[in-house]
mmCIF file of C-alpha atoms in Angstrom:
data_model
loop_
_atom_site.group_PDB
_atom_site.id
_atom_site.type_symbol
_atom_site.label_atom_id
_atom_site.label_comp_id
_atom_site.label_asym_id
_atom_site.label_seq_id
_atom_site.Cartn_x
_atom_site.Cartn_y
_atom_site.Cartn_z
ATOM 1 C CA MET A 141 40.814 61.538 13.623
ATOM 2 C CA GLU A 142 42.410 59.218 11.402
ATOM 3 C CA GLY A 143 43.875 56.756 13.852
ATOM 4 C CA SER A 144 40.348 56.904 15.724
ATOM 5 C CA THR A 145 38.951 56.003 12.644
ATOM 6 C CA ARG A 146 41.320 53.098 11.996
ATOM 7 C CA ARG A 147 40.771 51.818 15.332
ATOM 8 C CA GLY A 148 36.867 52.268 15.228
ATOM 9 C CA TRP A 149 36.965 50.040 11.727
ATOM 10 C CA ARG A 150 39.097 47.240 13.628
ATOM 11 C CA ARG A 151 36.610 46.965 16.165
ATOM 12 C CA LEU A 152 33.519 46.710 13.613
ATOM 13 C CA ILE A 153 35.756 44.177 11.690
ATOM 14 C CA GLY A 154 36.069 42.102 14.676
ATOM 15 C CA LEU A 155 32.828 42.429 15.933
ATOM 16 C CA ALA A 156 31.448 41.015 12.717
ATOM 17 C CA ALA A 157 34.023 37.823 12.786
ATOM 18 C CA VAL A 158 32.511 36.837 16.240
ATOM 19 C CA THR A 159 29.052 37.509 14.796
ATOM 20 C CA ALA A 160 29.937 35.370 11.881
ATOM 21 C CA LEU A 161 31.120 32.509 14.242
ATOM 22 C CA LEU A 162 28.074 32.644 16.439
ATOM 23 C CA ILE A 163 25.234 32.700 13.579
ATOM 24 C CA GLY A 164 27.378 29.756 11.390
ATOM 25 C CA PRO A 165 26.472 27.012 13.693
ATOM 26 C CA LEU A 166 22.632 28.063 14.316
ATOM 27 C CA ALA A 167 21.832 28.573 10.684
ATOM 28 C CA ALA A 168 23.693 24.896 10.043
ATOM 29 C CA CYS A 169 20.953 23.678 12.709
ATOM 30 C CA SER A 170 18.437 25.184 11.086
ATOM 31 C CA GLU A 171 18.711 23.632 7.984
ATOM 32 C CA SER A 172 18.069 20.198 9.036
ATOM 33 C CA GLY A 173 17.658 17.853 12.153
ATOM 34 C CA PRO A 174 15.402 15.407 14.078
ATOM 35 C CA GLY A 175 11.746 16.109 13.366
ATOM 36 C CA SER A 176 12.516 18.693 10.587
ATOM 37 C CA SER A 177 10.438 18.929 7.610
ATOM 38 C CA SER A 178 13.771 17.937 5.439
ATOM 39 C CA GLY A 179 13.365 14.493 6.709
ATOM 40 C CA GLY A 180 16.982 14.724 7.838
ATOM 41 C CA SER A 181 18.081 15.426 3.947
ATOM 42 C CA GLY A 182 19.708 18.820 4.586
ATOM 43 C CA GLY A 183 16.883 20.989 4.444
ATOM 44 C CA GLY A 184 15.002 19.331 1.644
ATOM 45 C CA LYS A 185 17.870 19.818 -1.118
ATOM 46 C CA LEU A 186 18.452 16.793 -2.549
ATOM 47 C CA GLY A 187 19.268 17.196 -6.077
ATOM 48 C CA ARG A 188 17.313 15.498 -8.724
ATOM 49 C CA THR A 189 19.685 13.398 -9.921
ATOM 50 C CA GLU A 190 21.433 12.780 -6.600
ATOM 51 C CA THR A 191 21.094 9.107 -5.481
ATOM 52 C CA PHE A 192 19.815 8.568 -1.561
ATOM 53 C CA LYS A 193 19.312 5.326 0.324
ATOM 54 C CA LEU A 194 15.801 4.362 0.564
ATOM 55 C CA GLY A 195 14.835 1.707 3.256
ATOM 56 C CA VAL A 196 12.303 -0.595 2.664
ATOM 57 C CA SER A 197 10.317 -2.833 5.216
ATOM 58 C CA LEU A 198 7.361 -5.270 3.834
ATOM 59 C CA ALA A 199 5.105 -7.553 5.782
ATOM 60 C CA LEU A 200 5.298 -10.344 3.023
ATOM 61 C CA ASN A 201 7.229 -11.035 -0.139
ATOM 62 C CA ASN A 202 5.775 -14.842 -0.501
ATOM 63 C CA THR A 203 2.569 -13.926 -2.631
ATOM 64 C CA ASP A 204 2.579 -12.983 -6.443
ATOM 65 C CA PHE A 205 1.233 -9.487 -5.795
ATOM 66 C CA TRP A 206 4.508 -8.511 -3.316
ATOM 67 C CA THR A 207 6.625 -10.345 -5.344
ATOM 68 C CA SER A 208 5.592 -8.128 -8.533
ATOM 69 C CA TYR A 209 5.643 -5.134 -6.105
ATOM 70 C CA ILE A 210 9.401 -5.717 -5.406
ATOM 71 C CA SER A 211 10.333 -6.206 -8.848
ATOM 72 C CA TYR A 212 8.619 -3.156 -9.967
ATOM 73 C CA GLN A 213 10.313 -1.088 -6.963
ATOM 74 C CA LYS A 214 13.444 -2.221 -8.102
ATOM 75 C CA GLN A 215 12.689 -0.803 -11.507
ATOM 76 C CA TYR A 216 11.516 2.423 -10.193
ATOM 77 C CA ALA A 217 14.556 2.834 -7.837
ATOM 78 C CA LYS A 218 16.637 2.902 -10.795
ATOM 79 C CA GLN A 219 14.453 5.700 -12.428
ATOM 80 C CA TYR A 220 14.378 7.791 -9.291
ATOM 81 C CA HIS A 221 17.922 7.493 -8.163
ATOM 82 C CA ALA A 222 17.083 5.343 -4.823
ATOM 83 C CA LYS A 223 19.887 2.886 -3.330
ATOM 84 C CA LEU A 224 17.525 0.314 -1.958
ATOM 85 C CA ILE A 225 18.137 -0.997 1.552
ATOM 86 C CA GLY A 226 16.021 -4.354 1.838
ATOM 87 C CA PRO A 227 13.461 -5.009 1.609
ATOM 88 C CA LEU A 228 13.448 -6.412 5.261
ATOM 89 C CA VAL A 229 10.442 -8.892 5.551
ATOM 90 C CA ASN A 230 8.876 -9.483 8.880
ATOM 91 C CA ASN A 231 6.320 -12.144 7.928
ATOM 92 C CA ASN A 232 3.365 -10.075 9.612
ATOM 93 C CA ASP A 233 5.416 -9.881 12.694
ATOM 94 C CA SER A 234 4.713 -6.384 13.877
ATOM 95 C CA GLY A 235 7.305 -6.493 16.390
ATOM 96 C CA LYS A 236 9.710 -7.410 14.091
ATOM 97 C CA GLN A 237 8.648 -4.788 11.965
ATOM 98 C CA ILE A 238 9.666 -2.186 14.520
ATOM 99 C CA SER A 239 13.083 -3.746 15.001
ATOM 100 C CA ASP A 240 13.677 -3.707 11.050
ATOM 101 C CA ILE A 241 12.945 0.155 10.909
ATOM 102 C CA ARG A 242 15.372 0.696 13.446
ATOM 103 C CA THR A 243 17.995 -1.375 11.290
ATOM 104 C CA LEU A 244 17.107 0.214 8.457
ATOM 105 C CA ILE A 245 17.613 3.522 9.745
ATOM 106 C CA SER A 246 21.042 2.778 11.506
ATOM 107 C CA GLU A 247 22.052 1.562 7.939
ATOM 108 C CA GLY A 248 21.980 4.665 6.849
ATOM 109 C CA ALA A 249 17.998 5.168 5.291
ATOM 110 C CA GLN A 250 17.460 8.296 4.572
ATOM 111 C CA ALA A 251 13.749 7.557 3.789
ATOM 112 C CA LEU A 252 11.392 4.672 4.499
ATOM 113 C CA ILE A 253 8.988 2.755 2.310
ATOM 114 C CA VAL A 254 6.785 1.091 5.134
ATOM 115 C CA ASN A 255 4.025 -1.730 4.205
ATOM 116 C CA PRO A 256 2.698 -1.815 8.038
ATOM 117 C CA VAL A 257 1.697 -5.113 9.529
ATOM 118 C CA ASP A 258 -0.917 -3.668 11.862
ATOM 119 C CA SER A 259 -2.067 -0.103 11.709
ATOM 120 C CA ALA A 260 -1.824 0.914 14.923
ATOM 121 C CA ALA A 261 1.044 -1.102 16.261
ATOM 122 C CA ILE A 262 3.624 0.732 13.736
ATOM 123 C CA LYS A 263 2.900 3.853 15.678
ATOM 124 C CA PRO A 264 6.347 3.613 17.993
ATOM 125 C CA ALA A 265 8.399 2.640 14.628
ATOM 126 C CA LEU A 266 6.753 5.797 12.872
ATOM 127 C CA ASP A 267 7.517 8.126 16.108
ATOM 128 C CA TYR A 268 11.393 6.660 15.971
ATOM 129 C CA ALA A 269 11.610 7.496 12.112
ATOM 130 C CA LYS A 270 10.191 11.067 12.977
ATOM 131 C CA SER A 271 12.619 11.650 15.546
ATOM 132 C CA LYS A 272 15.414 10.954 13.658
ATOM 133 C CA GLY A 273 13.878 13.137 11.011
ATOM 134 C CA ILE A 274 13.244 10.288 8.412
ATOM 135 C CA PRO A 275 10.151 10.610 6.117
ATOM 136 C CA VAL A 276 8.160 7.597 5.772
ATOM 137 C CA VAL A 277 5.773 6.362 2.810
ATOM 138 C CA SER A 278 3.264 4.168 3.731
ATOM 139 C CA VAL A 279 2.608 1.763 0.955
ATOM 140 C CA ASP A 280 -0.966 -0.566 0.674
ATOM 141 C CA VAL A 281 -1.618 -0.235 4.270
ATOM 142 C CA ALA A 282 -2.443 3.068 5.911
ATOM 143 C CA PRO A 283 -1.215 3.746 9.601
ATOM 144 C CA SER A 284 -4.073 4.332 11.968
ATOM 145 C CA ALA A 285 -1.836 6.346 14.370
ATOM 146 C CA GLY A 286 1.771 7.795 13.812
ATOM 147 C CA ASP A 287 2.902 10.370 10.885
ATOM 148 C CA THR A 288 3.901 9.694 7.349
ATOM 149 C CA TYR A 289 4.831 11.937 4.530
ATOM 150 C CA MET A 290 2.344 10.180 2.213
ATOM 151 C CA ILE A 291 0.078 7.284 2.237
ATOM 152 C CA VAL A 292 0.289 5.139 -1.357
ATOM 153 C CA ARG A 293 -2.829 3.221 -1.289
ATOM 154 C CA ALA A 294 -6.426 2.526 -2.955
ATOM 155 C CA ASP A 295 -9.848 2.813 -1.716
ATOM 156 C CA ASN A 296 -10.274 -0.522 0.127
ATOM 157 C CA GLU A 297 -13.722 0.645 0.788
ATOM 158 C CA LEU A 298 -14.421 0.375 -2.760
ATOM 159 C CA TYR A 299 -12.991 -3.173 -2.855
ATOM 160 C CA GLY A 300 -15.349 -4.375 -0.532
ATOM 161 C CA THR A 301 -18.473 -2.568 -2.234
ATOM 162 C CA GLU A 302 -17.461 -3.554 -5.860
ATOM 163 C CA SER A 303 -16.996 -7.071 -4.648
ATOM 164 C CA CYS A 304 -20.668 -7.167 -2.964
ATOM 165 C CA GLU A 305 -22.298 -5.540 -5.891
ATOM 166 C CA TYR A 306 -20.649 -7.944 -8.296
ATOM 167 C CA ILE A 307 -22.098 -11.098 -6.314
ATOM 168 C CA GLY A 308 -25.273 -9.462 -5.460
ATOM 169 C CA ARG A 309 -26.108 -8.819 -9.193
ATOM 170 C CA HIS A 310 -25.580 -12.319 -10.010
ATOM 171 C CA ALA A 311 -26.981 -14.447 -7.106
ATOM 172 C CA LYS A 312 -30.608 -13.931 -5.858
ATOM 173 C CA SER A 313 -30.618 -15.364 -2.669
ATOM 174 C CA GLY A 314 -28.409 -17.425 -0.243
ATOM 175 C CA THR A 315 -25.081 -17.753 1.724
ATOM 176 C CA VAL A 316 -21.694 -15.662 0.674
ATOM 177 C CA ALA A 317 -18.741 -16.764 2.695
ATOM 178 C CA GLU A 318 -16.730 -13.703 3.314
ATOM 179 C CA LEU A 319 -13.027 -14.429 3.887
ATOM 180 C CA GLN A 320 -11.649 -11.783 5.833
ATOM 181 C CA GLY A 321 -8.092 -10.141 5.832
ATOM 182 C CA ASP A 322 -6.307 -9.050 9.159
ATOM 183 C CA LEU A 323 -8.640 -6.976 10.705
ATOM 184 C CA SER A 324 -5.729 -5.478 12.476
ATOM 185 C CA SER A 325 -4.919 -3.413 9.495
ATOM 186 C CA LEU A 326 -6.820 -0.745 7.859
ATOM 187 C CA ASN A 327 -7.121 -2.696 4.561
ATOM 188 C CA GLY A 328 -9.060 -6.060 6.313
ATOM 189 C CA ARG A 329 -11.391 -3.416 8.160
ATOM 190 C CA ASP A 330 -12.366 -1.510 5.130
ATOM 191 C CA ARG A 331 -12.774 -4.139 2.815
ATOM 192 C CA SER A 332 -14.861 -6.036 5.505
ATOM 193 C CA THR A 333 -16.685 -3.295 6.687
ATOM 194 C CA ALA A 334 -17.843 -2.141 3.405
ATOM 195 C CA PHE A 335 -18.477 -5.510 1.984
ATOM 196 C CA GLU A 336 -21.161 -6.367 5.020
ATOM 197 C CA LYS A 337 -22.440 -2.822 4.847
ATOM 198 C CA CYS A 338 -23.363 -3.210 1.199
ATOM 199 C CA MET A 339 -24.689 -6.504 1.543
ATOM 200 C CA ALA A 340 -26.978 -5.678 4.246
ATOM 201 C CA SER A 341 -28.393 -2.442 2.813
ATOM 202 C CA LYS A 342 -28.576 -3.676 -1.104
ATOM 203 C CA TYR A 343 -28.807 -7.449 -0.869
ATOM 204 C CA PRO A 344 -30.913 -8.408 2.328
ATOM 205 C CA LYS A 345 -31.864 -11.919 0.737
ATOM 206 C CA LEU A 346 -27.961 -12.737 1.046
ATOM 207 C CA LYS A 347 -26.723 -14.028 4.154
ATOM 208 C CA VAL A 348 -23.029 -13.211 4.814
ATOM 209 C CA ALA A 349 -21.039 -15.768 6.497
ATOM 210 C CA LYS A 350 -17.430 -14.373 8.001
ATOM 211 C CA TYR A 351 -14.438 -15.945 8.193
ATOM 212 C CA PRO A 352 -11.248 -14.394 9.690
ATOM 213 C CA THR A 353 -8.066 -15.517 8.218
ATOM 214 C CA LYS A 354 -5.242 -12.843 8.701
ATOM 215 C CA TRP A 355 -4.240 -13.146 5.107
ATOM 216 C CA ASP A 356 -3.075 -16.693 5.241
ATOM 217 C CA ALA A 357 -4.032 -18.775 2.163
ATOM 218 C CA SER A 358 -4.190 -21.838 3.891
ATOM 219 C CA THR A 359 -6.747 -20.704 6.704
ATOM 220 C CA ALA A 360 -8.687 -19.179 3.871
ATOM 221 C CA THR A 361 -8.781 -22.276 1.901
ATOM 222 C CA THR A 362 -10.070 -24.338 5.033
ATOM 223 C CA ALA A 363 -12.594 -21.555 5.827
ATOM 224 C CA ALA A 364 -14.119 -21.822 2.427
ATOM 225 C CA ALA A 365 -14.193 -25.643 2.552
ATOM 226 C CA THR A 366 -16.106 -25.130 5.972
ATOM 227 C CA ALA A 367 -18.597 -22.847 4.161
ATOM 228 C CA MET A 368 -19.215 -25.610 1.475
ATOM 229 C CA SER A 369 -20.050 -28.234 4.008
ATOM 230 C CA SER A 370 -21.818 -26.053 6.231
ATOM 231 C CA HIS A 371 -23.890 -23.814 3.885
ATOM 232 C CA GLN A 372 -25.951 -26.076 1.283
ATOM 233 C CA ASP A 373 -26.831 -22.650 -0.047
ATOM 234 C CA LEU A 374 -23.872 -21.157 -0.567
ATOM 235 C CA VAL A 375 -23.889 -19.337 -3.714
ATOM 236 C CA GLY A 376 -20.820 -16.909 -3.364
ATOM 237 C CA ILE A 377 -17.208 -16.443 -1.857
ATOM 238 C CA TYR A 378 -15.569 -13.337 -1.729
ATOM 239 C CA THR A 379 -11.914 -13.385 -0.853
ATOM 240 C CA GLN A 380 -9.951 -10.318 0.248
ATOM 241 C CA TRP A 381 -6.701 -11.269 -1.726
ATOM 242 C CA SER A 382 -5.689 -13.497 -4.306
ATOM 243 C CA GLY A 383 -3.671 -16.166 -2.337
ATOM 244 C CA PRO A 384 -6.315 -18.224 -1.603
ATOM 245 C CA VAL A 385 -7.881 -19.005 -5.058
ATOM 246 C CA PRO A 386 -6.051 -22.045 -6.152
ATOM 247 C CA GLY A 387 -6.620 -23.606 -3.328
ATOM 248 C CA ILE A 388 -10.721 -23.032 -3.055
ATOM 249 C CA LEU A 389 -10.809 -24.205 -6.571
ATOM 250 C CA GLN A 390 -9.259 -27.016 -5.426
ATOM 251 C CA ALA A 391 -11.440 -27.798 -2.529
ATOM 252 C CA GLU A 392 -14.224 -26.930 -4.995
ATOM 253 C CA LYS A 393 -13.486 -29.854 -7.158
ATOM 254 C CA SER A 394 -12.607 -32.300 -4.060
ATOM 255 C CA ALA A 395 -16.379 -31.239 -2.639
ATOM 256 C CA GLY A 396 -17.647 -31.914 -6.278
ATOM 257 C CA LYS A 397 -19.086 -28.387 -6.114
ATOM 258 C CA TYR A 398 -16.619 -27.257 -9.007
ATOM 259 C CA LYS A 399 -18.466 -25.724 -11.925
ATOM 260 C CA PRO A 400 -17.146 -23.092 -14.472
ATOM 261 C CA VAL A 401 -18.544 -19.418 -14.582
ATOM 262 C CA GLY A 402 -21.993 -19.070 -15.850
ATOM 263 C CA LYS A 403 -22.905 -22.533 -15.474
ATOM 264 C CA PRO A 404 -25.826 -23.592 -13.093
ATOM 265 C CA GLY A 405 -24.585 -24.416 -9.718
ATOM 266 C CA HIS A 406 -21.406 -22.337 -10.057
ATOM 267 C CA ILE A 407 -20.227 -20.471 -6.694
ATOM 268 C CA ILE A 408 -19.646 -16.822 -7.515
ATOM 269 C CA MET A 409 -16.146 -16.072 -6.381
ATOM 270 C CA VAL A 410 -14.782 -12.564 -6.136
ATOM 271 C CA SER A 411 -11.041 -11.994 -5.370
ATOM 272 C CA ASN A 412 -9.082 -8.691 -4.675
ATOM 273 C CA ASP A 413 -5.312 -8.314 -6.232
ATOM 274 C CA GLY A 414 -4.950 -8.509 -9.977
ATOM 275 C CA VAL A 415 -2.258 -10.837 -10.420
ATOM 276 C CA PRO A 416 -1.537 -12.434 -13.818
ATOM 277 C CA PHE A 417 -2.933 -15.671 -12.600
ATOM 278 C CA GLU A 418 -6.192 -14.079 -11.559
ATOM 279 C CA MET A 419 -6.253 -12.597 -15.240
ATOM 280 C CA LYS A 420 -5.961 -16.201 -16.760
ATOM 281 C CA ASP A 421 -8.653 -17.483 -14.269
ATOM 282 C CA ILE A 422 -11.101 -14.978 -15.494
ATOM 283 C CA LYS A 423 -10.279 -15.209 -19.127
ATOM 284 C CA ASP A 424 -10.560 -18.836 -18.613
ATOM 285 C CA GLY A 425 -13.901 -19.062 -16.885
ATOM 286 C CA VAL A 426 -12.806 -20.076 -13.565
ATOM 287 C CA LEU A 427 -13.020 -16.804 -11.212
ATOM 288 C CA ASP A 428 -15.492 -14.353 -11.964
ATOM 289 C CA ALA A 429 -13.756 -11.084 -11.168
ATOM 290 C CA THR A 430 -11.064 -9.395 -9.101
ATOM 291 C CA VAL A 431 -10.447 -5.930 -8.133
ATOM 292 C CA SER A 432 -6.813 -4.716 -9.515
ATOM 293 C CA GLN A 433 -4.624 -3.233 -7.024
ATOM 294 C CA PRO A 434 -1.805 -1.931 -9.429
ATOM 295 C CA ALA A 435 1.590 -3.162 -7.895
ATOM 296 C CA THR A 436 3.214 -1.153 -10.570
ATOM 297 C CA LEU A 437 1.590 1.968 -9.375
ATOM 298 C CA TYR A 438 2.203 1.519 -5.578
ATOM 299 C CA ALA A 439 5.781 1.082 -6.453
ATOM 300 C CA LYS A 440 6.267 3.813 -8.815
ATOM 301 C CA TYR A 441 4.496 6.397 -6.627
ATOM 302 C CA ALA A 442 5.836 4.970 -2.970
ATOM 303 C CA VAL A 443 9.454 5.599 -4.658
ATOM 304 C CA SER A 444 8.754 9.086 -6.131
ATOM 305 C CA TYR A 445 6.915 10.553 -3.161
ATOM 306 C CA SER A 446 10.125 9.254 -0.606
ATOM 307 C CA ARG A 447 12.087 11.486 -3.039
ATOM 308 C CA ASP A 448 9.543 14.318 -3.054
ATOM 309 C CA ALA A 449 10.013 14.043 0.814
ATOM 310 C CA LEU A 450 13.920 14.644 0.313
ATOM 311 C CA MET A 451 13.533 17.278 -1.779
ATOM 312 C CA GLY A 452 11.270 19.272 0.616
ATOM 313 C CA LYS A 453 8.147 19.090 -1.775
ATOM 314 C CA LYS A 454 4.988 20.018 0.362
ATOM 315 C CA TYR A 455 1.326 18.501 -0.559
ATOM 316 C CA ALA A 456 -1.904 19.466 1.177
ATOM 317 C CA LYS A 457 -5.259 17.903 1.009
ATOM 318 C CA GLY A 458 -7.133 18.423 -2.164
ATOM 319 C CA GLN A 459 -4.212 18.865 -4.201
ATOM 320 C CA GLN A 460 -3.741 16.675 -7.491
ATOM 321 C CA ALA A 461 -2.135 13.607 -6.456
ATOM 322 C CA ALA A 462 0.806 12.608 -8.386
ATOM 323 C CA SER A 463 -0.665 9.493 -9.613
ATOM 324 C CA GLY A 464 -3.546 11.580 -11.549
ATOM 325 C CA ALA A 465 -6.210 9.524 -9.208
ATOM 326 C CA GLY A 466 -7.596 12.746 -8.086
ATOM 327 C CA PRO A 467 -7.339 15.096 -5.379
ATOM 328 C CA LEU A 468 -5.178 13.902 -2.163
ATOM 329 C CA VAL A 469 -7.455 12.445 0.653
ATOM 330 C CA THR A 470 -6.526 12.077 4.368
ATOM 331 C CA VAL A 471 -6.481 8.928 6.536
ATOM 332 C CA GLY A 472 -6.450 9.980 10.060
ATOM 333 C CA SER A 473 -3.926 13.166 9.804
ATOM 334 C CA ASN A 474 -2.128 11.759 6.979
ATOM 335 C CA LEU A 475 -2.049 12.291 3.529
ATOM 336 C CA GLU A 476 -3.063 9.593 1.056
ATOM 337 C CA ASP A 477 -2.671 9.433 -2.923
ATOM 338 C CA PRO A 478 -5.862 7.506 -3.818
ATOM 339 C CA ILE A 479 -4.454 4.869 -6.437
ATOM 340 C CA LYS A 480 -7.118 3.731 -8.872
ATOM 341 C CA ALA A 481 -7.935 0.123 -8.413
ATOM 342 C CA PRO A 482 -10.776 -1.092 -11.143
ATOM 343 C CA LEU A 483 -13.044 -4.243 -10.853
ATOM 344 C CA VAL A 484 -11.977 -6.560 -13.399
ATOM 345 C CA THR A 485 -14.574 -9.093 -15.112
ATOM 346 C CA LYS A 486 -14.550 -10.877 -18.551
ATOM 347 C CA ASP A 487 -15.691 -7.537 -20.135
ATOM 348 C CA ASN A 488 -12.292 -5.830 -19.573
ATOM 349 C CA VAL A 489 -9.824 -8.516 -18.509
ATOM 350 C CA ASP A 490 -7.965 -8.312 -21.865
ATOM 351 C CA ASP A 491 -7.268 -4.505 -21.018
ATOM 352 C CA PRO A 492 -3.687 -4.189 -21.945
ATOM 353 C CA SER A 493 -3.296 -1.504 -19.272
ATOM 354 C CA LEU A 494 -4.132 -3.559 -16.429
ATOM 355 C CA TRP A 495 -0.858 -4.549 -14.274
ATOM 356 C CA GLY A 496 -1.683 -8.015 -13.946
ATOM 357 C CA ASN A 497 -1.509 -8.509 -18.069
ATOM 358 C CA GLN A 498 1.516 -6.503 -18.538
ATOM 359 C CA ALA A 499 3.281 -8.669 -15.693
ATOM 360 C CA ALA A 500 2.003 -11.889 -17.424
ATOM 361 C CA THR A 501 3.892 -10.916 -20.741
ATOM 362 C CA LYS A 502 7.238 -10.463 -19.012
#
């Protein structure tokens, strides 16, 4: 019996060793891999102070908003222990953006921050990132197709509505020029749709003249000059971003139509961004209002959500957003943190919490 027992134990030990050899690789495969919820980061086990590689793809870097964003992104990358790769800037070329994202992944990016040029055209890049287990945080512009871990973006419909209501409260009748952003992005579509719907329903005596610009400042400036010469009853201009503001003011002066805010004949102008020069223009009585799109919060939460993804943190619709803006919402099938973007007028332009005022003091 004693020899038989020893032989039985030897067989059991041998089976256990074989089982361990078989199970070990399977367990390792289950921890991470393409398409896993860990985002290719080793099962969501990134340590809180462990450095990770964060790739960044931006549409532009030649506006005050985006140069500020890039500066803040560097600041928060240090805070959240991210080593930045990029940003790679595609100058509104959606094809180049897809190529850039592949490059960032090939250079070792464990997570991506992407500012889509085109909400639909970004899908192949998002699909490729997903196939490699790389989580994506979309910043400023939401994709209309493809998967992201989180969208960091303010309510762009509210931009359009607030801009409409400001103009509507200060003009009784006449024509308002709408300088639209790129309608291939959800931002441009949301701002335009909301602005036009608000004007039609609340201020029917104001006519809207629409000018597509694709976020090109020179195109917008030319459109504003055209509106001044074509519509003698022009009472307002809504420019969906800050870039054209200086050119529009110069065009007004060249046409002999510039009047300070509050003076008879003044053409009301509302812009969107909240960059430092807009703050100054409002204080100086040159610009009526803007919507403050907070570059600082965009940068902070784009980086922090990227880290959350690699740590395996899960979010769900209705859960409190990390930014504190309210509950997480969905855009299509993706979650969005609805960052707050307040309307800025002469009444609150001196608020030190506005990012444009903070940036101006640096």
